[in-house]
PDB file of C-alpha atoms and ligand atoms in Angstrom:
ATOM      1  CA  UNK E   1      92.860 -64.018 -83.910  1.00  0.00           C
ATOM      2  CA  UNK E   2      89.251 -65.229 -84.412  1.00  0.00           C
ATOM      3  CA  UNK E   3      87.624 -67.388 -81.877  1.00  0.00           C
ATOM      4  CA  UNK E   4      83.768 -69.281 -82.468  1.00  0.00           C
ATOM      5  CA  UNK E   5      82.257 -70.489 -79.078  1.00  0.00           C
ATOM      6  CA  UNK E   6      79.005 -72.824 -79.135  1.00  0.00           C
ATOM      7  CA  UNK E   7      77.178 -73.143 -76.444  1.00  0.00           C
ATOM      8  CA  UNK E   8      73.084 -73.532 -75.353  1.00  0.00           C
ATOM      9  CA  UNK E   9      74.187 -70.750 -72.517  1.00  0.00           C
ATOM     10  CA  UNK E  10      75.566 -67.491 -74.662  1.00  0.00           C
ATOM     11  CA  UNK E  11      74.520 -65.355 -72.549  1.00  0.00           C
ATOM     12  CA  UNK E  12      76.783 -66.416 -69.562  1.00  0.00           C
ATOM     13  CA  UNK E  13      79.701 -66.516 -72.113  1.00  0.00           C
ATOM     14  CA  UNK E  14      78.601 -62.958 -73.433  1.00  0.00           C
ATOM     15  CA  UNK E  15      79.036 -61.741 -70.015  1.00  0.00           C
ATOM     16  CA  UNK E  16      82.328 -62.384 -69.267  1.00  0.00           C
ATOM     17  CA  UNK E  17      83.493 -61.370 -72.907  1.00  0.00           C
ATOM     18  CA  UNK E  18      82.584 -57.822 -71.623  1.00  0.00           C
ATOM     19  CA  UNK E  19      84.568 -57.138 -69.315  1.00  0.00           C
ATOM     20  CA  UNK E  20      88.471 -56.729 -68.188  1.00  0.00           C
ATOM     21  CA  UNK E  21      92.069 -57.160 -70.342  1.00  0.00           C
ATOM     22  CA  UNK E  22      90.121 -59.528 -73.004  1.00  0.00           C
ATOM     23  CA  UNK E  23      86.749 -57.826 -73.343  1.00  0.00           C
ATOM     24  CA  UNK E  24      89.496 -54.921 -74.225  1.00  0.00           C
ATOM     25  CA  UNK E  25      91.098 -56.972 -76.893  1.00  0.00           C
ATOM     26  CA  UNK E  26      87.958 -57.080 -78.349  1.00  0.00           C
ATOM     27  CA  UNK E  27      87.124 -53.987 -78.210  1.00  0.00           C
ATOM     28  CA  UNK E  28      90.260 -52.932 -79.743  1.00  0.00           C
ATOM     29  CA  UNK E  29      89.497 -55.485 -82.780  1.00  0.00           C
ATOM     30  CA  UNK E  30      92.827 -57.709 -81.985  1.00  0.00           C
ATOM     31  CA  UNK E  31      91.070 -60.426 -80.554  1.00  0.00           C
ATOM     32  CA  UNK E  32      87.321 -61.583 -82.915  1.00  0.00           C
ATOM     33  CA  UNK E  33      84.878 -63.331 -80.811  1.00  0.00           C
ATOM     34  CA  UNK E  34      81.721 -65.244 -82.230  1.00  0.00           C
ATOM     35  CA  UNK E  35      79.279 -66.701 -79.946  1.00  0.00           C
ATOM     36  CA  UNK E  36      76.823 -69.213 -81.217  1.00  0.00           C
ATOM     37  CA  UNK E  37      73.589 -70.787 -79.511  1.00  0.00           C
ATOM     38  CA  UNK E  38      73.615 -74.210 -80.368  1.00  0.00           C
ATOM     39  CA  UNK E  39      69.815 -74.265 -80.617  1.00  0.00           C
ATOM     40  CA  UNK E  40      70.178 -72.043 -83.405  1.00  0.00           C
ATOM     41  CA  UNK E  41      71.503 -75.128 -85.477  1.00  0.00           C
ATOM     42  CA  UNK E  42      68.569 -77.336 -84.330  1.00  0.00           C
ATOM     43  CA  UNK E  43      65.975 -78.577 -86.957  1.00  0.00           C
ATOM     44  CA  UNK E  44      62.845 -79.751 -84.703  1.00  0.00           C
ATOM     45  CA  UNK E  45      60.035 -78.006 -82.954  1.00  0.00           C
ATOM     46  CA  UNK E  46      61.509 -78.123 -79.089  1.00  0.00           C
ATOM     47  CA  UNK E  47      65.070 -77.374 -80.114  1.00  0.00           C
ATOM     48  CA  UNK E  48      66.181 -79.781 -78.637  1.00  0.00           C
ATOM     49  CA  UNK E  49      70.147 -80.320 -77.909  1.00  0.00           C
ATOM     50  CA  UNK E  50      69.786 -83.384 -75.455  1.00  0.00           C
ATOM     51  CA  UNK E  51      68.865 -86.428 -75.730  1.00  0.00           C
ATOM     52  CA  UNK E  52      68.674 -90.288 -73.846  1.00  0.00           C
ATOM     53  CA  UNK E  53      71.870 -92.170 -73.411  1.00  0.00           C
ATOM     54  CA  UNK E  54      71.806 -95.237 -75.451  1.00  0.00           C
ATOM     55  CA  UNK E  55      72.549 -98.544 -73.176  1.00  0.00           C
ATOM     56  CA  UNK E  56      70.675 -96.455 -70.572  1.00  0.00           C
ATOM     57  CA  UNK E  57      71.930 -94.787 -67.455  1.00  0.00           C
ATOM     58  CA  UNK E  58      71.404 -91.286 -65.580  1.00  0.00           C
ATOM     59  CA  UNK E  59      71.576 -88.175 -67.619  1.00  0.00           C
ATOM     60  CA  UNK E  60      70.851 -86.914 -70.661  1.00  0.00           C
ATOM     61  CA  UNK E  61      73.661 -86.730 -74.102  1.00  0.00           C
ATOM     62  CA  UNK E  62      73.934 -83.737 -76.414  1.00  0.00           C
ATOM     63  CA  UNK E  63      72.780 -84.590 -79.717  1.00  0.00           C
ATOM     64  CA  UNK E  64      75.321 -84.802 -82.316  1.00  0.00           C
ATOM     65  CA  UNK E  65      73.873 -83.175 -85.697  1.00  0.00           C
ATOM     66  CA  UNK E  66      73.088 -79.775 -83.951  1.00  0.00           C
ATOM     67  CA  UNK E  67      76.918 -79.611 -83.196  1.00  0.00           C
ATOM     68  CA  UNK E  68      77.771 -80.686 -86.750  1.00  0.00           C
ATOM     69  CA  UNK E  69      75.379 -77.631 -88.243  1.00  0.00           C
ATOM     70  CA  UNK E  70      77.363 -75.616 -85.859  1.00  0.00           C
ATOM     71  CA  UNK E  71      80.849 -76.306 -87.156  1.00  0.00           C
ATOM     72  CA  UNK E  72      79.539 -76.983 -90.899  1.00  0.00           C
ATOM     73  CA  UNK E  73      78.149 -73.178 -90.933  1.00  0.00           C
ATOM     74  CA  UNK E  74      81.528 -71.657 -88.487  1.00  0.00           C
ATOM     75  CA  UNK E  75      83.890 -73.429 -91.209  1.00  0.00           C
ATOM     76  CA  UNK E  76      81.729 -71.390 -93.769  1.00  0.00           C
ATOM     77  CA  UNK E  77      82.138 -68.491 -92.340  1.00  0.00           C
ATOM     78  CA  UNK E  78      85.604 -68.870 -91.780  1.00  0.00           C
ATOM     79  CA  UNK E  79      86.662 -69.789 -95.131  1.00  0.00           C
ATOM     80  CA  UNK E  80      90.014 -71.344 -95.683  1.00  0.00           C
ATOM     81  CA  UNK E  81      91.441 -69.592 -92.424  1.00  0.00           C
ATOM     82  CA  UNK E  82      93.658 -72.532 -89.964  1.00  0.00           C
ATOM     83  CA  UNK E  83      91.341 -73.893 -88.214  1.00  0.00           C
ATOM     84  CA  UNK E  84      91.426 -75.695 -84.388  1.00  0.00           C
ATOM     85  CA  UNK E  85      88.423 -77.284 -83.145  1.00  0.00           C
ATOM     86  CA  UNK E  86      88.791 -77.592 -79.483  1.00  0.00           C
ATOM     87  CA  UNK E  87      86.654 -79.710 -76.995  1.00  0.00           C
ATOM     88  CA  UNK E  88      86.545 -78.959 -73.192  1.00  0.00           C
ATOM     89  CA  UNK E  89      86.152 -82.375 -71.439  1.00  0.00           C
ATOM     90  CA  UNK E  90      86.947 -83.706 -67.877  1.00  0.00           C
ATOM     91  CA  UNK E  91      88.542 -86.350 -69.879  1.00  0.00           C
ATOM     92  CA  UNK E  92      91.100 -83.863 -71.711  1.00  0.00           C
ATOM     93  CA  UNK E  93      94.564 -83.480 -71.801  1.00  0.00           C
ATOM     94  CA  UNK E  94      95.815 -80.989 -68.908  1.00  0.00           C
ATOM     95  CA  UNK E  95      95.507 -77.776 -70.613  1.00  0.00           C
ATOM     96  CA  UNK E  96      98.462 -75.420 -69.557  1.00  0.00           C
ATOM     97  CA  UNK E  97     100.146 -71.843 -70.246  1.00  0.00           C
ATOM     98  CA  UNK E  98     102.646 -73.602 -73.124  1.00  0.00           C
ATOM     99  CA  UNK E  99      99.427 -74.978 -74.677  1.00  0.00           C
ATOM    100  CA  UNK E 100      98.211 -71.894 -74.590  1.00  0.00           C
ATOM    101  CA  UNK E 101     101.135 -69.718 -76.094  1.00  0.00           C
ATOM    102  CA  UNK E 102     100.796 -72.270 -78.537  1.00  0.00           C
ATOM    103  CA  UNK E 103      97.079 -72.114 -79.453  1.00  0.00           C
ATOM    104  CA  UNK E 104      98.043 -68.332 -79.876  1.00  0.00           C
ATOM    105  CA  UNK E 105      99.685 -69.439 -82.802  1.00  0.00           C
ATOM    106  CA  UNK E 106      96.006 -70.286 -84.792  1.00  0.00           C
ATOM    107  CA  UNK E 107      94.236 -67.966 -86.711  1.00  0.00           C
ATOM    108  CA  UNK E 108      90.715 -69.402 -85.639  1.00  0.00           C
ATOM    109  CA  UNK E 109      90.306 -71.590 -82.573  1.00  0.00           C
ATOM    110  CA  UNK E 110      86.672 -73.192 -81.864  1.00  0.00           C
ATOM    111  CA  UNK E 111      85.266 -73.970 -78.619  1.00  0.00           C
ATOM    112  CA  UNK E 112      82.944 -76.641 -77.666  1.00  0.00           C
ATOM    113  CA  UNK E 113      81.000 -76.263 -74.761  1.00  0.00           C
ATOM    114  CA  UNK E 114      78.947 -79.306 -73.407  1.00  0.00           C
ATOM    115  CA  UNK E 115      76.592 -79.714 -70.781  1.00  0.00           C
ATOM    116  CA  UNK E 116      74.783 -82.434 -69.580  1.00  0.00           C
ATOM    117  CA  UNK E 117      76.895 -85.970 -69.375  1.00  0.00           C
ATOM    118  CA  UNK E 118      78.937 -84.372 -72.475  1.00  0.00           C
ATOM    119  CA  UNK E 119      78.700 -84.810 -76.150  1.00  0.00           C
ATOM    120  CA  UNK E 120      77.882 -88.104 -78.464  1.00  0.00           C
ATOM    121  CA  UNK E 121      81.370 -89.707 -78.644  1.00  0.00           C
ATOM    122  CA  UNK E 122      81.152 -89.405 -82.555  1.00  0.00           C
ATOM    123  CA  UNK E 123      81.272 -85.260 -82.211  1.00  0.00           C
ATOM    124  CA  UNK E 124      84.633 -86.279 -81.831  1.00  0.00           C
ATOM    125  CA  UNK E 125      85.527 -86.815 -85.136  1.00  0.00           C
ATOM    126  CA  UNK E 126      85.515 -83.255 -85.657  1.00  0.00           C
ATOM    127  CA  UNK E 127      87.796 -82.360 -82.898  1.00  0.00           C
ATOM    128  CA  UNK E 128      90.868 -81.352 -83.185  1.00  0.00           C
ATOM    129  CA  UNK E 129      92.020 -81.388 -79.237  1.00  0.00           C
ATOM    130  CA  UNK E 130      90.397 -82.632 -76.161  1.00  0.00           C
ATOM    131  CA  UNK E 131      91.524 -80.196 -72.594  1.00  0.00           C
ATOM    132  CA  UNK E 132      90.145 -79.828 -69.420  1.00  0.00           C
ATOM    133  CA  UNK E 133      91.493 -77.353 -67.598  1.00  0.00           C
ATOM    134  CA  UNK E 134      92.007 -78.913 -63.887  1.00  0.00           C
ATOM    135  CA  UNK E 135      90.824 -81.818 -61.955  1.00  0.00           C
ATOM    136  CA  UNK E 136      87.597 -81.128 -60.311  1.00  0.00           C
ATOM    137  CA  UNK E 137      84.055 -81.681 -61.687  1.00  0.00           C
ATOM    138  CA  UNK E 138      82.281 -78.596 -63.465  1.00  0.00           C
ATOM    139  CA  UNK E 139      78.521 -78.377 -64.703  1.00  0.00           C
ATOM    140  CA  UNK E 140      79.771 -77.929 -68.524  1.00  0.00           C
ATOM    141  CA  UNK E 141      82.342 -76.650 -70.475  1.00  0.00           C
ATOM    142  CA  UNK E 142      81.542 -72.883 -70.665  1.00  0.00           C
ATOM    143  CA  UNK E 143      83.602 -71.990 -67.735  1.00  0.00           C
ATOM    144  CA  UNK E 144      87.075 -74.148 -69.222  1.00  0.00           C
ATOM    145  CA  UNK E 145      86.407 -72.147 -72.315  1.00  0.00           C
ATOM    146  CA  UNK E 146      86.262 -68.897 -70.718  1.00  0.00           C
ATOM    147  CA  UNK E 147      89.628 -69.932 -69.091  1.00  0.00           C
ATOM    148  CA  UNK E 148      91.072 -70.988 -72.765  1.00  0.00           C
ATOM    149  CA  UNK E 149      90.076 -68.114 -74.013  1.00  0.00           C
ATOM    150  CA  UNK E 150      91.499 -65.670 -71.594  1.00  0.00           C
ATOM    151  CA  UNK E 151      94.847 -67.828 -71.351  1.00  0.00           C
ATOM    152  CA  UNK E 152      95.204 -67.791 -75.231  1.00  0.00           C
ATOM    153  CA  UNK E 153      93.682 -64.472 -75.728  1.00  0.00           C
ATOM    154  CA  UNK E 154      96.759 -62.754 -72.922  1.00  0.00           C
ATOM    155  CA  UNK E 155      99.209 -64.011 -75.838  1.00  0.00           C
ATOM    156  CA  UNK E 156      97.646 -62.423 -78.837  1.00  0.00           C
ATOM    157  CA  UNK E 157     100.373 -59.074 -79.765  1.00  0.00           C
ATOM    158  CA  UNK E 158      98.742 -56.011 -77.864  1.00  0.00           C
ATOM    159  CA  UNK E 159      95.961 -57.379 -75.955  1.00  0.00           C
ATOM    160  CA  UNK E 160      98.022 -57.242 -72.720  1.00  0.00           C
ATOM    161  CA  UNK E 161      99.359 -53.821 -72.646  1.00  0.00           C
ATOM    162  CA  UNK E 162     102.661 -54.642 -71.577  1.00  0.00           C
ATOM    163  CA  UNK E 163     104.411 -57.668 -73.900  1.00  0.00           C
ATOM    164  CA  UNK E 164     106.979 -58.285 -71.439  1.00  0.00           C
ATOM    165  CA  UNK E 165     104.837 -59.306 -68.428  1.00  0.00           C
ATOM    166  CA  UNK E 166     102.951 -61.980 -70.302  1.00  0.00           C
ATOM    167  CA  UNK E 167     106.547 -64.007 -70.881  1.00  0.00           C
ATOM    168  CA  UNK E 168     107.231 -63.370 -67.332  1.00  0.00           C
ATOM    169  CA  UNK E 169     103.811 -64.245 -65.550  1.00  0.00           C
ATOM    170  CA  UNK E 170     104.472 -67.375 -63.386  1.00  0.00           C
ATOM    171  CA  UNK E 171     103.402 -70.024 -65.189  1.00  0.00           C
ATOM    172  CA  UNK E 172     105.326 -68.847 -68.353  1.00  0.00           C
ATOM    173  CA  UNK E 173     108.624 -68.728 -66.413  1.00  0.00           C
ATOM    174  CA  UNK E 174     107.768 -71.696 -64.637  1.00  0.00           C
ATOM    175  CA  UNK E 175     107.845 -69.823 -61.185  1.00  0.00           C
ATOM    176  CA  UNK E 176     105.377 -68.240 -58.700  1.00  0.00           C
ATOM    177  CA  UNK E 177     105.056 -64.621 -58.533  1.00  0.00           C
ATOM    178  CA  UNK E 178     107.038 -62.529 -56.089  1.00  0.00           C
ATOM    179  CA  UNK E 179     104.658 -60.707 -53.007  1.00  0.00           C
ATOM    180  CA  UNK E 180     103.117 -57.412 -54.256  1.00  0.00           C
ATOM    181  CA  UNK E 181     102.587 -53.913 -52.302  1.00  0.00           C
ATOM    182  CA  UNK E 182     101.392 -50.767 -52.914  1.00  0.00           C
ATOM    183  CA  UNK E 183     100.976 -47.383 -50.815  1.00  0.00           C
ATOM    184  CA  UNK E 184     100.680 -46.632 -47.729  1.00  0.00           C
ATOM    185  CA  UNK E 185     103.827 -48.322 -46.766  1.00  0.00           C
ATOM    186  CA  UNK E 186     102.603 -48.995 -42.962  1.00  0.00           C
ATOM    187  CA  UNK E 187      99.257 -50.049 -42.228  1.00  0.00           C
ATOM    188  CA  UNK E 188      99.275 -50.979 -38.245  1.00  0.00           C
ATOM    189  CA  UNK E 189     102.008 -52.744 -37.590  1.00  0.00           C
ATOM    190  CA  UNK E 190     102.381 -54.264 -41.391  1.00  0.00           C
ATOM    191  CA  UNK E 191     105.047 -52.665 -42.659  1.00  0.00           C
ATOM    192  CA  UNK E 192     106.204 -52.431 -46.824  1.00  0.00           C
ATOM    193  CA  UNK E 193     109.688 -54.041 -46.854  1.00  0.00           C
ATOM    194  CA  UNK E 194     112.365 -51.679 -46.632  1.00  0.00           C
ATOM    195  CA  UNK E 195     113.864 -53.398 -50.158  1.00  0.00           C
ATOM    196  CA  UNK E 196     110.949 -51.910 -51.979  1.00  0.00           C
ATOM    197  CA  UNK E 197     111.521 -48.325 -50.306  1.00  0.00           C
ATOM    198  CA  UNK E 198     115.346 -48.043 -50.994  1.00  0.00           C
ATOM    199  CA  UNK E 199     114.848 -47.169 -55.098  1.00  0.00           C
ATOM    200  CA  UNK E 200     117.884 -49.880 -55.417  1.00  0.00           C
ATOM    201  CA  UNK E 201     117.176 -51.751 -58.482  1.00  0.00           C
ATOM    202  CA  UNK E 202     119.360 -54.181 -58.849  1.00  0.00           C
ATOM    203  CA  UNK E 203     118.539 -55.010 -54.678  1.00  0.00           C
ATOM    204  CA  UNK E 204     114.927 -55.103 -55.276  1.00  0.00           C
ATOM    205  CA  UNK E 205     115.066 -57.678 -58.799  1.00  0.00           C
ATOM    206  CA  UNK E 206     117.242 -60.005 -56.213  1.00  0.00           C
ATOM    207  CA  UNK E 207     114.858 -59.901 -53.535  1.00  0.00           C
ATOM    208  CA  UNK E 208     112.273 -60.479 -56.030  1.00  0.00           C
ATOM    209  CA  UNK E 209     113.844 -63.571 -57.615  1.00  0.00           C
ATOM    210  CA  UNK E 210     114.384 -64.745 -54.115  1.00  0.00           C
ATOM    211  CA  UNK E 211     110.642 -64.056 -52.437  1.00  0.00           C
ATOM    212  CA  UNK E 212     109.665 -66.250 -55.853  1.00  0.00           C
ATOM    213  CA  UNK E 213     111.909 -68.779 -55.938  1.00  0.00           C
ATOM    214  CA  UNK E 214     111.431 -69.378 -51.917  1.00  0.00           C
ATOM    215  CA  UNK E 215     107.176 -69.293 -52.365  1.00  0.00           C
ATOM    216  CA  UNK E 216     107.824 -72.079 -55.213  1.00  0.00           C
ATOM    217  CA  UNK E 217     109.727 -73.656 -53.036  1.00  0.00           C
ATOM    218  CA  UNK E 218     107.399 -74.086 -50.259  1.00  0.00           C
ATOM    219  CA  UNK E 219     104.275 -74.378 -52.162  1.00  0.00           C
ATOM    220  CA  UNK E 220     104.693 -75.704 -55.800  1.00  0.00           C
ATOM    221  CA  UNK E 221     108.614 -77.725 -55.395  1.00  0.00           C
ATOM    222  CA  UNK E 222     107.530 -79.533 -58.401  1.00  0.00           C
ATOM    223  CA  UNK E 223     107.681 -76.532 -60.064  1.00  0.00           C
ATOM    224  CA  UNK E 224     111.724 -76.375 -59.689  1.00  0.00           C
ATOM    225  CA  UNK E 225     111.774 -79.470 -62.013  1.00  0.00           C
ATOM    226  CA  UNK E 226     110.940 -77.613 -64.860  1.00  0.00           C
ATOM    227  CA  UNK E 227     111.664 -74.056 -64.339  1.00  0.00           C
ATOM    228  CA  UNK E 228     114.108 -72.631 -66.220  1.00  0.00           C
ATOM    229  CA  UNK E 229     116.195 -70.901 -63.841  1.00  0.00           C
ATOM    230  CA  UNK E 230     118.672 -68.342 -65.206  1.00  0.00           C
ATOM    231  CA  UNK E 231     122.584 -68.270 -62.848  1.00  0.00           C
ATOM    232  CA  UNK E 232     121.193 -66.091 -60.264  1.00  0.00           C
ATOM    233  CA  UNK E 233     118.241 -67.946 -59.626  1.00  0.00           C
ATOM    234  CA  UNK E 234     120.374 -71.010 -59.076  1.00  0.00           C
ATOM    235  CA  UNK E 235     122.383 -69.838 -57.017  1.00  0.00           C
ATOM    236  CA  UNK E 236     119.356 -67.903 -54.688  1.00  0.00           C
ATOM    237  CA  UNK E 237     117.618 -71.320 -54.831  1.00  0.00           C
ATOM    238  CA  UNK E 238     121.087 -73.070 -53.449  1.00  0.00           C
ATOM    239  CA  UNK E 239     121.255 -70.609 -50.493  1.00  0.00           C
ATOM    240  CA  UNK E 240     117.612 -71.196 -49.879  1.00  0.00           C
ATOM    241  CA  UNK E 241     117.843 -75.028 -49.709  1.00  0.00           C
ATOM    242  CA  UNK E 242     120.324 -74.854 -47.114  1.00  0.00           C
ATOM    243  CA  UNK E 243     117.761 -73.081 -45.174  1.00  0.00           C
ATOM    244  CA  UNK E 244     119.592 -69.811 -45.409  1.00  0.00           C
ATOM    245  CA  UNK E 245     117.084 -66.785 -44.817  1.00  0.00           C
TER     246      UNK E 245
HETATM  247  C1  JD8 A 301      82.688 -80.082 -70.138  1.00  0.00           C
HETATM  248  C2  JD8 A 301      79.490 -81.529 -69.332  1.00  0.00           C
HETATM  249  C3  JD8 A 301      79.611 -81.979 -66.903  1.00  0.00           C
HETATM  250  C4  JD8 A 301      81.037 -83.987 -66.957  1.00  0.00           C
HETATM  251  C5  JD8 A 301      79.000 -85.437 -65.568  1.00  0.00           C
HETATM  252  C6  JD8 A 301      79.309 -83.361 -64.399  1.00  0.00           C
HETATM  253  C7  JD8 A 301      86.750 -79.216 -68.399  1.00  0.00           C
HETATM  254  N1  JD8 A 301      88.081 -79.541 -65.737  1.00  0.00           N
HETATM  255  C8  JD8 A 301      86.771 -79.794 -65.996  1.00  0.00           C
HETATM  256  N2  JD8 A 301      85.887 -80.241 -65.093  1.00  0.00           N
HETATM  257  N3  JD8 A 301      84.698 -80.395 -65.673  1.00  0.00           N
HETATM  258  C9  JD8 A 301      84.776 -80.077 -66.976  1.00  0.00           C
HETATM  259  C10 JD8 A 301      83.646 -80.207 -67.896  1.00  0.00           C
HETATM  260  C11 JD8 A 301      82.445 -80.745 -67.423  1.00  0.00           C
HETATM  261  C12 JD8 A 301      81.402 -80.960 -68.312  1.00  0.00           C
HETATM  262  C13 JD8 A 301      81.511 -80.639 -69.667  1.00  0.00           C
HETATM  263  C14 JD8 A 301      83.757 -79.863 -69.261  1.00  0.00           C
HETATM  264  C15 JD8 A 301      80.319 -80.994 -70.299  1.00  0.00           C
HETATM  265  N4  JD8 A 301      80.148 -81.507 -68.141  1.00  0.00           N
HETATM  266  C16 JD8 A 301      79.654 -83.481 -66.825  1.00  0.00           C
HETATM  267  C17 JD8 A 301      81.089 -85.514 -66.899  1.00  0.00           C
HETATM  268  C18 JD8 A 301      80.386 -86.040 -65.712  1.00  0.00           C
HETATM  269  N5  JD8 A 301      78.947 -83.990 -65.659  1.00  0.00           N
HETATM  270  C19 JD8 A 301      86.104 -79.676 -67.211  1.00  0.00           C
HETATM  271  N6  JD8 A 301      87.292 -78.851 -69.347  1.00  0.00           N
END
């Protein structure tokens, strides 16, 4: 899977494409990642990306035909490959971990970063899909890419080492994740549950479902809506709505 990201900050993009389970991916040549300064597509002598809001106002606008160059010379390059042209935007559709399964799907996904007060609402003719990636005000839209990127990037074959524990993250089962411990097994008084110690496996997948389906419960109920919650889980979820322990 091929990604293009344009941006006027590569650098800060660079350095997070270096590290950890994606940076991996790319080192291993299953995930392609192309980062592109968008003053590199400018024409005049400041290189300039920004400009004055037309009907006036605070802030500054980024310029549309340096984004155009951008996409005109990434579609080049790219050839007849499926192409998705995404936007990051405060006014985007929620993006979520379906979305991204499903952007997993695309052979080449583009990322638009803006800055500033965003792009000239005519860039948007070349967009494919508008996301934001949570409701709270960012700087620009390198940071929501990054998060695409990683989200998407987790579902491409190999990338995460084990298959299995991207389908069963929370947010692709629709539950949060069970409490984790490692060694020593008493630190002060903070003791390992016993569960974990005993080496019974069926036990410990019970208490498991239970820990996750009670933490969804008291922090995320909405979640329950949605989840899809296999006999078990029902019935742990029953017992734990009654207020059982
Ligand atoms: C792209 C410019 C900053 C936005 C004036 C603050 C996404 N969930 C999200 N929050 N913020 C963004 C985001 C913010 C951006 C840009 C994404 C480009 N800004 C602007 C409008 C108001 N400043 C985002 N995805």
């Amino acid at each position: 899977m091929t990604f293009d990201i344009v941006t006027i900050f590569p650098a800060m993009v660079e350095a997070a494409l270096a590290v950890g389970v994606v940076g991996r991916g790319i080192e291993r040549g299953l995930v392609e990642v192309a980062v592109h300064d968008l003053r590199e597509f400018t024409t005049d002598r400041h290189r300039s990306v920004d400009d004055v809001p037309y009907g006036g106002g605070p802030g500054m606008v980024m310029k549309p035909e340096p984004i155009f160059k951008a996409l005109d010379a990434i579609e080049a390059r790219r050839g007849r490959a499926q192409t998705t042209v995404l936007l990051t935007s405060p006014q985007g559709a929620r993006f979520t971990q379906a979305e991204a399964r499903r952007l997993s799907g695309r052979e080449h996904v583009v990322l638009l970063c803006g800055r500033y007060e965003g792009v000239d609402e005519r860039v948007r003719s070349r967009v494919d899909e508008e996301v934001s990636i949570g409701d709270y005000v960012l700087s620009g839209g390198e940071l929501p890419a990054l998060v695409v990127l990683d989200a998407v990037a987790r579902w491409v074959p190999g990338v995460v080492g084990d298959e299995q524990s991207v389908a069963d993250d929370s947010f692709s089962r629709g539950l949060l994740d069970y409490p984790h411990y490692t060694r020593p097994a008493e630190i002060g008084s903070a003791n390992v549950p016993e569960v974990l110690l005993s080496g019974n496996h069926a036990e410990i997948r019970r208490w498991r479902k239970r820990e996750s389906l009670a933490r969804t419960l008291a922090r995320r109920p909405e979640l329950l809506e949605t989840a899809a919650l296999d006999d078990e889980e029902r019935r742990l979820l029953v017992e734990l709505q009654k207020g059982k322990p």
